[in-house]
CSV table of C-alpha atoms and ligand atoms in Angstrom, one decimal:
chain,number,residue,atom,x,y,z
A,1,MET,CA,4.5,47.2,43.9
A,2,LYS,CA,2.8,50.5,43.7
A,3,VAL,CA,-0.7,51.6,43.0
A,4,LEU,CA,-0.7,53.8,39.9
A,5,TYR,CA,-4.1,54.6,39.1
A,6,THR,CA,-6.9,53.4,41.2
A,7,ARG,CA,-10.2,51.4,40.3
A,8,ASP,CA,-11.9,54.9,40.9
A,9,GLN,CA,-9.5,56.6,38.5
A,10,ILE,CA,-9.5,54.2,35.8
A,11,ASP,CA,-13.3,53.8,35.6
A,12,GLN,CA,-13.8,57.9,35.7
A,13,ARG,CA,-11.2,58.1,32.5
A,14,ILE,CA,-12.8,55.2,30.7
A,15,SER,CA,-16.2,56.8,31.2
A,16,GLU,CA,-14.9,60.4,29.6
A,17,LEU,CA,-13.3,58.4,27.2
A,18,ALA,CA,-16.6,56.4,26.0
A,19,GLU,CA,-18.5,59.7,26.4
A,20,GLU,CA,-16.1,61.0,23.5
A,21,ILE,CA,-16.3,58.1,21.1
A,22,SER,CA,-20.0,58.1,21.4
A,23,ARG,CA,-19.9,61.7,20.6
A,24,ASP,CA,-17.6,61.1,17.6
A,25,TYR,CA,-19.2,58.3,16.0
A,26,GLU,CA,-22.9,59.2,16.6
A,27,GLY,CA,-25.0,57.8,13.5
A,28,LYS,CA,-22.0,55.7,12.6
A,29,ASP,CA,-21.4,51.7,12.6
A,30,ILE,CA,-18.4,51.3,14.6
A,31,LEU,CA,-16.1,48.0,14.0
A,32,ALA,CA,-14.0,47.8,17.1
A,33,ILE,CA,-11.1,46.0,16.8
A,34,GLY,CA,-9.1,44.3,19.8
A,35,LEU,CA,-5.7,43.3,20.0
A,36,LEU,CA,-5.2,40.3,22.0
A,37,LYS,CA,-4.5,39.6,24.8
A,38,GLY,CA,-4.0,42.7,26.3
A,39,CYS,CA,-6.8,45.0,25.0
A,40,THR,CA,-9.4,42.3,26.8
A,41,VAL,CA,-10.2,44.1,30.2
A,42,PHE,CA,-10.1,47.8,28.8
A,43,MET,CA,-12.0,46.6,25.8
A,44,SER,CA,-14.9,45.3,27.9
A,45,HIS,CA,-14.9,48.1,30.3
A,46,LEU,CA,-15.1,50.7,27.7
A,47,LEU,CA,-17.6,48.9,25.1
A,48,VAL,CA,-20.5,48.7,27.5
A,49,GLN,CA,-20.7,52.4,27.8
A,50,ILE,CA,-20.4,53.4,24.0
A,51,LYS,CA,-23.8,54.5,22.8
A,52,GLY,CA,-25.0,53.4,19.5
A,53,SER,CA,-24.0,50.6,17.0
A,54,VAL,CA,-20.7,48.3,17.4
A,55,GLU,CA,-19.6,45.0,16.2
A,56,ILE,CA,-16.2,43.8,17.5
A,57,ASP,CA,-13.6,41.5,16.5
A,58,PHE,CA,-10.2,40.4,17.5
A,59,MET,CA,-6.7,40.2,15.8
A,60,THR,CA,-3.6,38.4,17.7
A,61,ILE,CA,-0.5,39.5,16.5
A,62,SER,CA,2.9,38.5,17.5
A,63,SER,CA,6.5,39.6,17.0
A,64,TYR,CA,9.8,37.3,16.6
A,65,LYS,CA,13.3,38.2,15.9
A,66,HIS,CA,14.4,38.2,12.5
A,67,GLY,CA,18.0,37.8,12.6
A,68,SER,CA,19.9,39.4,15.2
A,69,ARG,CA,18.3,43.1,14.6
A,70,SER,CA,15.2,43.5,12.7
A,71,GLU,CA,11.5,42.6,14.1
A,72,ASN,CA,8.8,41.0,12.2
A,73,PHE,CA,5.3,40.4,13.2
A,74,LYS,CA,3.1,37.6,12.2
A,75,PHE,CA,-0.9,37.1,12.7
A,76,ILE,CA,-1.2,33.9,15.1
A,77,GLN,CA,-5.2,35.0,14.8
A,78,ASP,CA,-6.7,36.8,11.9
A,79,LEU,CA,-10.0,38.7,11.7
A,80,ASP,CA,-12.8,37.4,10.2
A,81,THR,CA,-14.8,40.6,9.7
A,82,GLU,CA,-14.6,42.6,6.1
A,83,VAL,CA,-12.8,45.6,6.8
A,84,ALA,CA,-13.4,47.4,3.5
A,85,GLY,CA,-15.7,50.6,3.9
A,86,ARG,CA,-15.9,50.3,7.7
A,87,ASP,CA,-15.3,53.0,10.8
A,88,VAL,CA,-12.7,50.7,12.5
A,89,LEU,CA,-11.5,51.8,16.1
A,90,ILE,CA,-8.5,49.8,17.2
A,91,ILE,CA,-8.4,49.0,20.6
A,92,GLU,CA,-5.1,48.5,22.4
A,93,ASP,CA,-4.0,48.2,26.0
A,94,ILE,CA,-0.4,49.8,25.8
A,95,ILE,CA,1.5,51.6,22.8
A,96,ASP,CA,5.5,51.3,23.5
A,97,THR,CA,8.0,51.4,20.8
A,98,GLY,CA,5.0,51.8,18.3
A,99,LYS,CA,5.7,48.8,16.2
A,100,THR,CA,2.9,46.6,17.1
A,101,MET,CA,0.3,49.3,16.1
A,102,ALA,CA,2.3,50.5,13.2
A,103,PHE,CA,2.0,47.0,11.6
A,104,THR,CA,-1.6,46.7,12.7
A,105,VAL,CA,-2.5,50.3,10.8
A,106,LYS,CA,-0.7,49.3,7.9
A,107,HIS,CA,-2.9,45.8,7.6
A,108,LEU,CA,-5.9,47.6,8.2
A,109,GLU,CA,-5.3,50.4,5.8
A,110,ALA,CA,-4.4,47.7,2.9
A,111,ARG,CA,-7.9,46.0,3.7
A,112,GLY,CA,-9.3,49.2,2.9
A,113,ALA,CA,-11.0,50.5,5.9
A,114,LYS,CA,-12.7,53.6,5.4
A,115,SER,CA,-11.5,55.2,8.9
A,116,ILE,CA,-9.0,54.0,11.6
A,117,GLU,CA,-8.6,55.5,15.0
A,118,ILE,CA,-6.9,54.2,18.1
A,119,ALA,CA,-8.0,53.9,21.4
A,120,THR,CA,-5.3,53.1,23.9
A,121,PHE,CA,-5.5,52.6,27.6
A,122,VAL,CA,-2.2,54.0,28.1
A,123,ASP,CA,0.1,55.6,25.6
A,124,LYS,CA,4.0,55.2,26.8
A,125,THR,CA,6.1,57.8,24.4
A,126,GLU,CA,9.6,57.4,25.7
A,127,ARG,CA,10.5,54.3,23.7
A,128,ARG,CA,8.5,55.1,20.5
A,129,SER,CA,10.5,54.6,17.5
A,130,ALA,CA,8.3,53.1,15.0
A,131,GLU,CA,6.4,55.9,13.0
A,132,THR,CA,2.8,55.1,13.9
A,133,LYS,CA,-0.7,57.0,13.5
A,134,LYS,CA,-1.5,59.1,16.6
A,135,PRO,CA,-4.0,57.5,18.9
A,136,LYS,CA,-7.1,59.6,19.3
A,137,TYR,CA,-8.1,58.4,22.3
A,138,ILE,CA,-6.0,58.0,25.1
A,139,GLY,CA,-6.8,56.7,28.8
A,140,PHE,CA,-3.6,57.7,30.6
A,141,HIS,CA,-0.1,59.1,29.0
A,142,TYR,CA,3.0,58.7,30.2
A,143,ASP,CA,6.8,60.3,28.9
A,144,GLU,CA,8.7,57.7,30.9
A,145,ALA,CA,8.6,53.9,30.4
A,146,PRO,CA,7.4,52.5,33.6
A,147,PHE,CA,6.7,48.8,33.3
A,148,ILE,CA,3.1,48.2,34.5
A,149,ILE,CA,0.7,45.1,35.4
A,150,GLY,CA,-2.9,45.1,36.3
A,151,PHE,CA,-6.3,45.5,34.7
A,152,GLY,CA,-5.2,43.6,31.6
A,153,PHE,CA,-1.5,44.2,31.6
A,154,ASP,CA,0.6,41.2,32.3
A,155,PHE,CA,4.2,40.1,33.3
A,156,GLY,CA,5.1,37.1,31.7
A,157,GLY,CA,1.6,36.2,31.1
A,158,ARG,CA,0.3,36.8,34.7
A,159,TYR,CA,-1.6,39.5,36.6
A,160,ARG,CA,-4.0,40.7,34.0
A,161,ASN,CA,-6.9,40.0,36.6
A,162,LEU,CA,-5.4,42.3,39.0
A,163,PRO,CA,-8.0,45.3,39.7
A,164,GLU,CA,-6.2,48.7,39.5
A,165,VAL,CA,-3.3,49.4,37.4
A,166,TYR,CA,0.4,48.8,39.4
A,167,GLN,CA,4.1,49.9,38.5
A,168,MET,CA,6.2,47.3,39.0
A,169,GLU,CA,9.8,48.0,41.1
A,170,GLU,CA,12.6,46.7,41.1
A,171,GLN,CA,12.2,44.2,43.8
A,172,ASP,CA,8.6,42.9,42.5
A,173,HIS,CA,11.1,42.1,39.2
A,174,LYS,CA,13.7,40.0,41.4
A,175,ALA,CA,10.7,38.2,43.4
A,176,ALA,CA,8.8,37.5,39.9
A,177,ALA,CA,12.2,36.0,38.8
A,178,LYS,CA,12.2,33.5,41.7
A,179,ALA,CA,8.9,32.2,41.6
B,201,IMP,P1,5.1,48.0,21.0
B,201,IMP,O1,5.2,47.4,19.8
B,201,IMP,O2,6.8,48.1,21.8
B,201,IMP,O3,4.3,49.1,21.0
B,201,IMP,O4,4.3,46.8,22.1
B,201,IMP,C1,3.3,47.0,22.9
B,201,IMP,C2,2.9,45.8,23.3
B,201,IMP,O5,4.2,45.6,24.5
B,201,IMP,C3,1.7,45.8,24.0
B,201,IMP,O6,0.7,45.5,23.8
B,201,IMP,C4,2.0,45.3,25.6
B,201,IMP,O7,1.5,43.8,25.6
B,201,IMP,C5,3.4,45.4,25.6
B,201,IMP,N1,3.7,46.4,26.9
B,201,IMP,C6,4.6,47.1,26.5
B,201,IMP,N2,4.8,48.2,27.7
B,201,IMP,C7,4.3,47.0,28.8
B,201,IMP,C8,3.9,47.3,30.3
B,201,IMP,O8,4.2,48.5,30.9
B,201,IMP,N3,3.2,46.3,30.5
B,201,IMP,C9,2.8,45.3,30.2
B,201,IMP,N4,3.1,45.1,28.9
B,201,IMP,C10,3.7,45.9,28.3
B,202,MG,MG1,-0.4,43.7,23.7
């Protein structure tokens, strides 16, 4: 495993994002919607640095194959906050193909959000295939598509607790498959 972002780099970048968000939303009442489970670590570090009024809620969305090709999404856990008329800030760990985000944004628009913006810890654009709203707040951007773990990112449900962000390499995939 190779360290991609150290804790210092992560903390520094999250502070910058929080400052930007605090400035942009001055006087507004943010509804921060986290996409579980990946959002948890990034969201908690970001939230405590945002100044002003923030209400939080969570959604869990899962994708499943429909037939051999198309992919569908379903809610495992929906929001319990009224979205209509709210300034929504979606908080996500990573946007890859963009399919999860496209589904989420469409859903929140249909519920009448007043505004919708996206904060993602990592934006990985190489495999982007779905047309989705561009994230306004991006922690780190990647043109290629390394598989990353730690600081909220998982591999098979594990490693979200690692304090830094690592890139998984070929031998790590093999080791994980054997474990
Ligand atoms: P999308 O619908 O392809 O944009 O899916 C995004 C989701 O895929 C994220 O919320 C992550 O759960 C997962 N994902 C994509 N890339 C990675 C990665 O490098 N590490 C861990 N999870 C990832
Ligand atoms: Mg996720």
